[in-house]
């Protein structure tokens, strides 16, 4: 079945999640309105309710997708790189990423305890993974967690720097930064 614009009314669940993540990144959790998203997708609201019981179900799916895409998939991608280059690859990828979605999720977490718990779990998983990369690069286990935590703080802090001159580090400099933590 098609609508007036020729688009299929039966979008996939992934289509809705993709739109939800874009909406969340650009407008925050308050912008997650079924009608507005349906309009952007040029479908009826019924398409949404075909895939999700309600907005709470949708928000849960958004959080799962964020975790899968921004943590689980990144870890899989890094694991596919050569051992000595994994930390460098992760740093370059993380510091080149646009932080809008992560920033929106973290803002949402300040207002919702269940979201905060998920974000805390993601943070712990990311830090633990960075620590494993550091150990693999030769850092003593007793030092790796503190160094991983510090690197992660730098990643999070980059997202809130407002002056564009200080909001990015050239990729070549990231190799030097990574080396500081690998010894």
PDB file of C-alpha atoms in Angstrom, residues 26-179:
ATOM      1  CA  UNK A  26      18.599  17.042  16.636  1.00  0.00           C
ATOM      2  CA  UNK A  27      15.785  17.874  19.048  1.00  0.00           C
ATOM      3  CA  UNK A  28      16.223  15.859  22.225  1.00  0.00           C
ATOM      4  CA  UNK A  29      13.832  13.453  23.888  1.00  0.00           C
ATOM      5  CA  UNK A  30      11.019  16.013  23.866  1.00  0.00           C
ATOM      6  CA  UNK A  31      10.992  15.940  20.065  1.00  0.00           C
ATOM      7  CA  UNK A  32      10.110  12.234  19.965  1.00  0.00           C
ATOM      8  CA  UNK A  33       6.496  12.776  18.908  1.00  0.00           C
ATOM      9  CA  UNK A  34       4.812  10.098  16.833  1.00  0.00           C
ATOM     10  CA  UNK A  35       2.895  12.549  14.649  1.00  0.00           C
ATOM     11  CA  UNK A  36       5.910  14.692  13.802  1.00  0.00           C
ATOM     12  CA  UNK A  37       8.073  11.670  13.009  1.00  0.00           C
ATOM     13  CA  UNK A  38       5.328  10.108  10.891  1.00  0.00           C
ATOM     14  CA  UNK A  39       5.065  13.352   8.963  1.00  0.00           C
ATOM     15  CA  UNK A  40       8.823  13.364   8.308  1.00  0.00           C
ATOM     16  CA  UNK A  41       8.580   9.782   7.107  1.00  0.00           C
ATOM     17  CA  UNK A  42       5.444  10.639   5.084  1.00  0.00           C
ATOM     18  CA  UNK A  43       3.395   7.854   6.630  1.00  0.00           C
ATOM     19  CA  UNK A  44       0.460   7.610   8.995  1.00  0.00           C
ATOM     20  CA  UNK A  45       0.783   7.271  12.756  1.00  0.00           C
ATOM     21  CA  UNK A  46      -0.561   3.745  12.357  1.00  0.00           C
ATOM     22  CA  UNK A  47       2.761   2.727  10.854  1.00  0.00           C
ATOM     23  CA  UNK A  48       4.410   3.553  14.173  1.00  0.00           C
ATOM     24  CA  UNK A  49       1.890   1.526  16.181  1.00  0.00           C
ATOM     25  CA  UNK A  50       2.361  -1.434  13.863  1.00  0.00           C
ATOM     26  CA  UNK A  51       5.917  -1.749  15.224  1.00  0.00           C
ATOM     27  CA  UNK A  52       5.716  -0.326  18.748  1.00  0.00           C
ATOM     28  CA  UNK A  53       3.164  -0.741  21.513  1.00  0.00           C
ATOM     29  CA  UNK A  54       3.599   2.854  22.628  1.00  0.00           C
ATOM     30  CA  UNK A  55       6.177   5.637  22.911  1.00  0.00           C
ATOM     31  CA  UNK A  56       7.813   3.939  25.917  1.00  0.00           C
ATOM     32  CA  UNK A  57       8.388   0.802  23.830  1.00  0.00           C
ATOM     33  CA  UNK A  58       9.850   2.994  21.076  1.00  0.00           C
ATOM     34  CA  UNK A  59      12.177   4.806  23.478  1.00  0.00           C
ATOM     35  CA  UNK A  60      13.392   1.446  24.791  1.00  0.00           C
ATOM     36  CA  UNK A  61      14.133   0.352  21.233  1.00  0.00           C
ATOM     37  CA  UNK A  62      16.017   3.624  20.627  1.00  0.00           C
ATOM     38  CA  UNK A  63      18.222   3.041  23.655  1.00  0.00           C
ATOM     39  CA  UNK A  64      18.952  -0.552  22.608  1.00  0.00           C
ATOM     40  CA  UNK A  65      19.803   0.603  19.099  1.00  0.00           C
ATOM     41  CA  UNK A  66      22.070   3.371  20.417  1.00  0.00           C
ATOM     42  CA  UNK A  67      23.935   0.836  22.548  1.00  0.00           C
ATOM     43  CA  UNK A  68      24.216  -1.656  19.705  1.00  0.00           C
ATOM     44  CA  UNK A  69      25.359   0.897  17.125  1.00  0.00           C
ATOM     45  CA  UNK A  70      27.533   3.141  19.264  1.00  0.00           C
ATOM     46  CA  UNK A  71      29.123   0.536  21.535  1.00  0.00           C
ATOM     47  CA  UNK A  72      28.629  -3.082  20.457  1.00  0.00           C
ATOM     48  CA  UNK A  73      29.226  -2.415  16.747  1.00  0.00           C
ATOM     49  CA  UNK A  74      32.211  -0.155  17.445  1.00  0.00           C
ATOM     50  CA  UNK A  75      33.796  -2.863  19.608  1.00  0.00           C
ATOM     51  CA  UNK A  76      33.229  -5.413  16.819  1.00  0.00           C
ATOM     52  CA  UNK A  77      34.768  -3.060  14.258  1.00  0.00           C
ATOM     53  CA  UNK A  78      37.808  -2.382  16.443  1.00  0.00           C
ATOM     54  CA  UNK A  79      38.256  -6.091  17.147  1.00  0.00           C
ATOM     55  CA  UNK A  80      38.574  -6.610  13.390  1.00  0.00           C
ATOM     56  CA  UNK A  81      41.688  -4.410  13.229  1.00  0.00           C
ATOM     57  CA  UNK A  82      45.267  -5.563  13.739  1.00  0.00           C
ATOM     58  CA  UNK A  83      46.166  -5.885  17.413  1.00  0.00           C
ATOM     59  CA  UNK A  84      48.737  -3.077  17.722  1.00  0.00           C
ATOM     60  CA  UNK A  85      46.477  -0.560  15.922  1.00  0.00           C
ATOM     61  CA  UNK A  86      43.226  -1.114  17.800  1.00  0.00           C
ATOM     62  CA  UNK A  87      43.574   1.669  20.355  1.00  0.00           C
ATOM     63  CA  UNK A  88      44.702   4.155  17.699  1.00  0.00           C
ATOM     64  CA  UNK A  89      41.795   3.162  15.473  1.00  0.00           C
ATOM     65  CA  UNK A  90      39.325   3.530  18.347  1.00  0.00           C
ATOM     66  CA  UNK A  91      40.669   6.954  19.325  1.00  0.00           C
ATOM     67  CA  UNK A  92      40.518   8.236  15.757  1.00  0.00           C
ATOM     68  CA  UNK A  93      37.017   6.886  15.276  1.00  0.00           C
ATOM     69  CA  UNK A  94      35.724   8.182  18.602  1.00  0.00           C
ATOM     70  CA  UNK A  95      37.200  11.660  18.307  1.00  0.00           C
ATOM     71  CA  UNK A  96      36.065  12.020  14.678  1.00  0.00           C
ATOM     72  CA  UNK A  97      32.455  11.090  15.497  1.00  0.00           C
ATOM     73  CA  UNK A  98      29.733  13.670  15.799  1.00  0.00           C
ATOM     74  CA  UNK A  99      28.663  13.666  19.442  1.00  0.00           C
ATOM     75  CA  UNK A 100      25.092  14.973  18.982  1.00  0.00           C
ATOM     76  CA  UNK A 101      23.350  11.655  19.636  1.00  0.00           C
ATOM     77  CA  UNK A 102      25.508  10.777  22.630  1.00  0.00           C
ATOM     78  CA  UNK A 103      24.949  14.272  24.015  1.00  0.00           C
ATOM     79  CA  UNK A 104      21.166  13.929  23.562  1.00  0.00           C
ATOM     80  CA  UNK A 105      21.132  10.514  25.264  1.00  0.00           C
ATOM     81  CA  UNK A 106      23.131  11.889  28.197  1.00  0.00           C
ATOM     82  CA  UNK A 107      20.808  14.874  28.523  1.00  0.00           C
ATOM     83  CA  UNK A 108      17.860  12.469  28.551  1.00  0.00           C
ATOM     84  CA  UNK A 109      19.646  10.459  31.256  1.00  0.00           C
ATOM     85  CA  UNK A 110      19.690  13.514  33.536  1.00  0.00           C
ATOM     86  CA  UNK A 111      15.879  13.457  33.481  1.00  0.00           C
ATOM     87  CA  UNK A 112      15.179   9.707  33.577  1.00  0.00           C
ATOM     88  CA  UNK A 113      16.733   7.283  36.064  1.00  0.00           C
ATOM     89  CA  UNK A 114      16.206   4.216  33.885  1.00  0.00           C
ATOM     90  CA  UNK A 115      18.008   5.922  30.990  1.00  0.00           C
ATOM     91  CA  UNK A 116      20.771   6.973  33.398  1.00  0.00           C
ATOM     92  CA  UNK A 117      21.220   3.334  34.417  1.00  0.00           C
ATOM     93  CA  UNK A 118      21.590   2.269  30.775  1.00  0.00           C
ATOM     94  CA  UNK A 119      24.071   5.069  30.084  1.00  0.00           C
ATOM     95  CA  UNK A 120      26.070   4.096  33.184  1.00  0.00           C
ATOM     96  CA  UNK A 121      26.175   0.495  31.941  1.00  0.00           C
ATOM     97  CA  UNK A 122      27.348   1.635  28.495  1.00  0.00           C
ATOM     98  CA  UNK A 123      30.007   3.846  30.087  1.00  0.00           C
ATOM     99  CA  UNK A 124      31.282   0.911  32.162  1.00  0.00           C
ATOM    100  CA  UNK A 125      31.382  -1.342  29.093  1.00  0.00           C
ATOM    101  CA  UNK A 126      33.260   1.252  27.043  1.00  0.00           C
ATOM    102  CA  UNK A 127      35.802   1.942  29.791  1.00  0.00           C
ATOM    103  CA  UNK A 128      36.374  -1.784  30.351  1.00  0.00           C
ATOM    104  CA  UNK A 129      36.969  -2.257  26.626  1.00  0.00           C
ATOM    105  CA  UNK A 130      39.462   0.604  26.474  1.00  0.00           C
ATOM    106  CA  UNK A 131      41.238  -0.906  29.492  1.00  0.00           C
ATOM    107  CA  UNK A 132      41.472  -4.257  27.668  1.00  0.00           C
ATOM    108  CA  UNK A 133      42.981  -2.490  24.651  1.00  0.00           C
ATOM    109  CA  UNK A 134      45.531  -0.797  26.895  1.00  0.00           C
ATOM    110  CA  UNK A 135      46.486  -4.099  28.530  1.00  0.00           C
ATOM    111  CA  UNK A 136      46.876  -5.622  25.066  1.00  0.00           C
ATOM    112  CA  UNK A 137      49.153  -2.685  24.187  1.00  0.00           C
ATOM    113  CA  UNK A 138      51.392  -3.482  27.153  1.00  0.00           C
ATOM    114  CA  UNK A 139      49.969  -1.361  29.985  1.00  0.00           C
ATOM    115  CA  UNK A 140      49.981  -3.046  33.381  1.00  0.00           C
ATOM    116  CA  UNK A 141      46.495  -4.145  34.462  1.00  0.00           C
ATOM    117  CA  UNK A 142      46.680  -2.069  37.632  1.00  0.00           C
ATOM    118  CA  UNK A 143      47.181   1.086  35.522  1.00  0.00           C
ATOM    119  CA  UNK A 144      44.859   0.294  32.619  1.00  0.00           C
ATOM    120  CA  UNK A 145      41.508   1.072  34.233  1.00  0.00           C
ATOM    121  CA  UNK A 146      42.525   4.546  35.435  1.00  0.00           C
ATOM    122  CA  UNK A 147      44.043   5.374  32.039  1.00  0.00           C
ATOM    123  CA  UNK A 148      40.976   4.047  30.233  1.00  0.00           C
ATOM    124  CA  UNK A 149      38.732   6.136  32.458  1.00  0.00           C
ATOM    125  CA  UNK A 150      40.782   9.248  31.732  1.00  0.00           C
ATOM    126  CA  UNK A 151      40.675   8.627  27.969  1.00  0.00           C
ATOM    127  CA  UNK A 152      36.926   8.158  28.174  1.00  0.00           C
ATOM    128  CA  UNK A 153      36.533  11.404  30.122  1.00  0.00           C
ATOM    129  CA  UNK A 154      38.438  13.163  27.343  1.00  0.00           C
ATOM    130  CA  UNK A 155      36.077  11.677  24.774  1.00  0.00           C
ATOM    131  CA  UNK A 156      33.016  12.807  26.739  1.00  0.00           C
ATOM    132  CA  UNK A 157      34.487  16.244  27.381  1.00  0.00           C
ATOM    133  CA  UNK A 158      35.150  16.845  23.712  1.00  0.00           C
ATOM    134  CA  UNK A 159      31.399  16.797  23.077  1.00  0.00           C
ATOM    135  CA  UNK A 160      30.788  19.840  25.257  1.00  0.00           C
ATOM    136  CA  UNK A 161      33.618  22.063  24.044  1.00  0.00           C
ATOM    137  CA  UNK A 162      31.927  24.954  22.273  1.00  0.00           C
ATOM    138  CA  UNK A 163      34.905  26.674  20.615  1.00  0.00           C
ATOM    139  CA  UNK A 164      35.524  24.766  17.367  1.00  0.00           C
ATOM    140  CA  UNK A 165      39.250  25.536  17.565  1.00  0.00           C
ATOM    141  CA  UNK A 166      39.439  23.336  20.653  1.00  0.00           C
ATOM    142  CA  UNK A 167      36.727  20.786  19.867  1.00  0.00           C
ATOM    143  CA  UNK A 168      38.857  18.522  17.698  1.00  0.00           C
ATOM    144  CA  UNK A 169      42.295  16.986  17.718  1.00  0.00           C
ATOM    145  CA  UNK A 170      43.972  16.193  14.388  1.00  0.00           C
ATOM    146  CA  UNK A 171      44.126  12.475  13.659  1.00  0.00           C
ATOM    147  CA  UNK A 172      47.936  12.571  13.619  1.00  0.00           C
ATOM    148  CA  UNK A 173      47.967  14.032  17.139  1.00  0.00           C
ATOM    149  CA  UNK A 174      45.682  11.252  18.379  1.00  0.00           C
ATOM    150  CA  UNK A 175      48.484   8.757  17.748  1.00  0.00           C
ATOM    151  CA  UNK A 176      50.660  10.755  20.143  1.00  0.00           C
ATOM    152  CA  UNK A 177      47.863  10.948  22.708  1.00  0.00           C
ATOM    153  CA  UNK A 178      47.288   7.206  22.490  1.00  0.00           C
ATOM    154  CA  UNK A 179      51.005   6.567  22.926  1.00  0.00           C
TER     155      UNK A 179
END
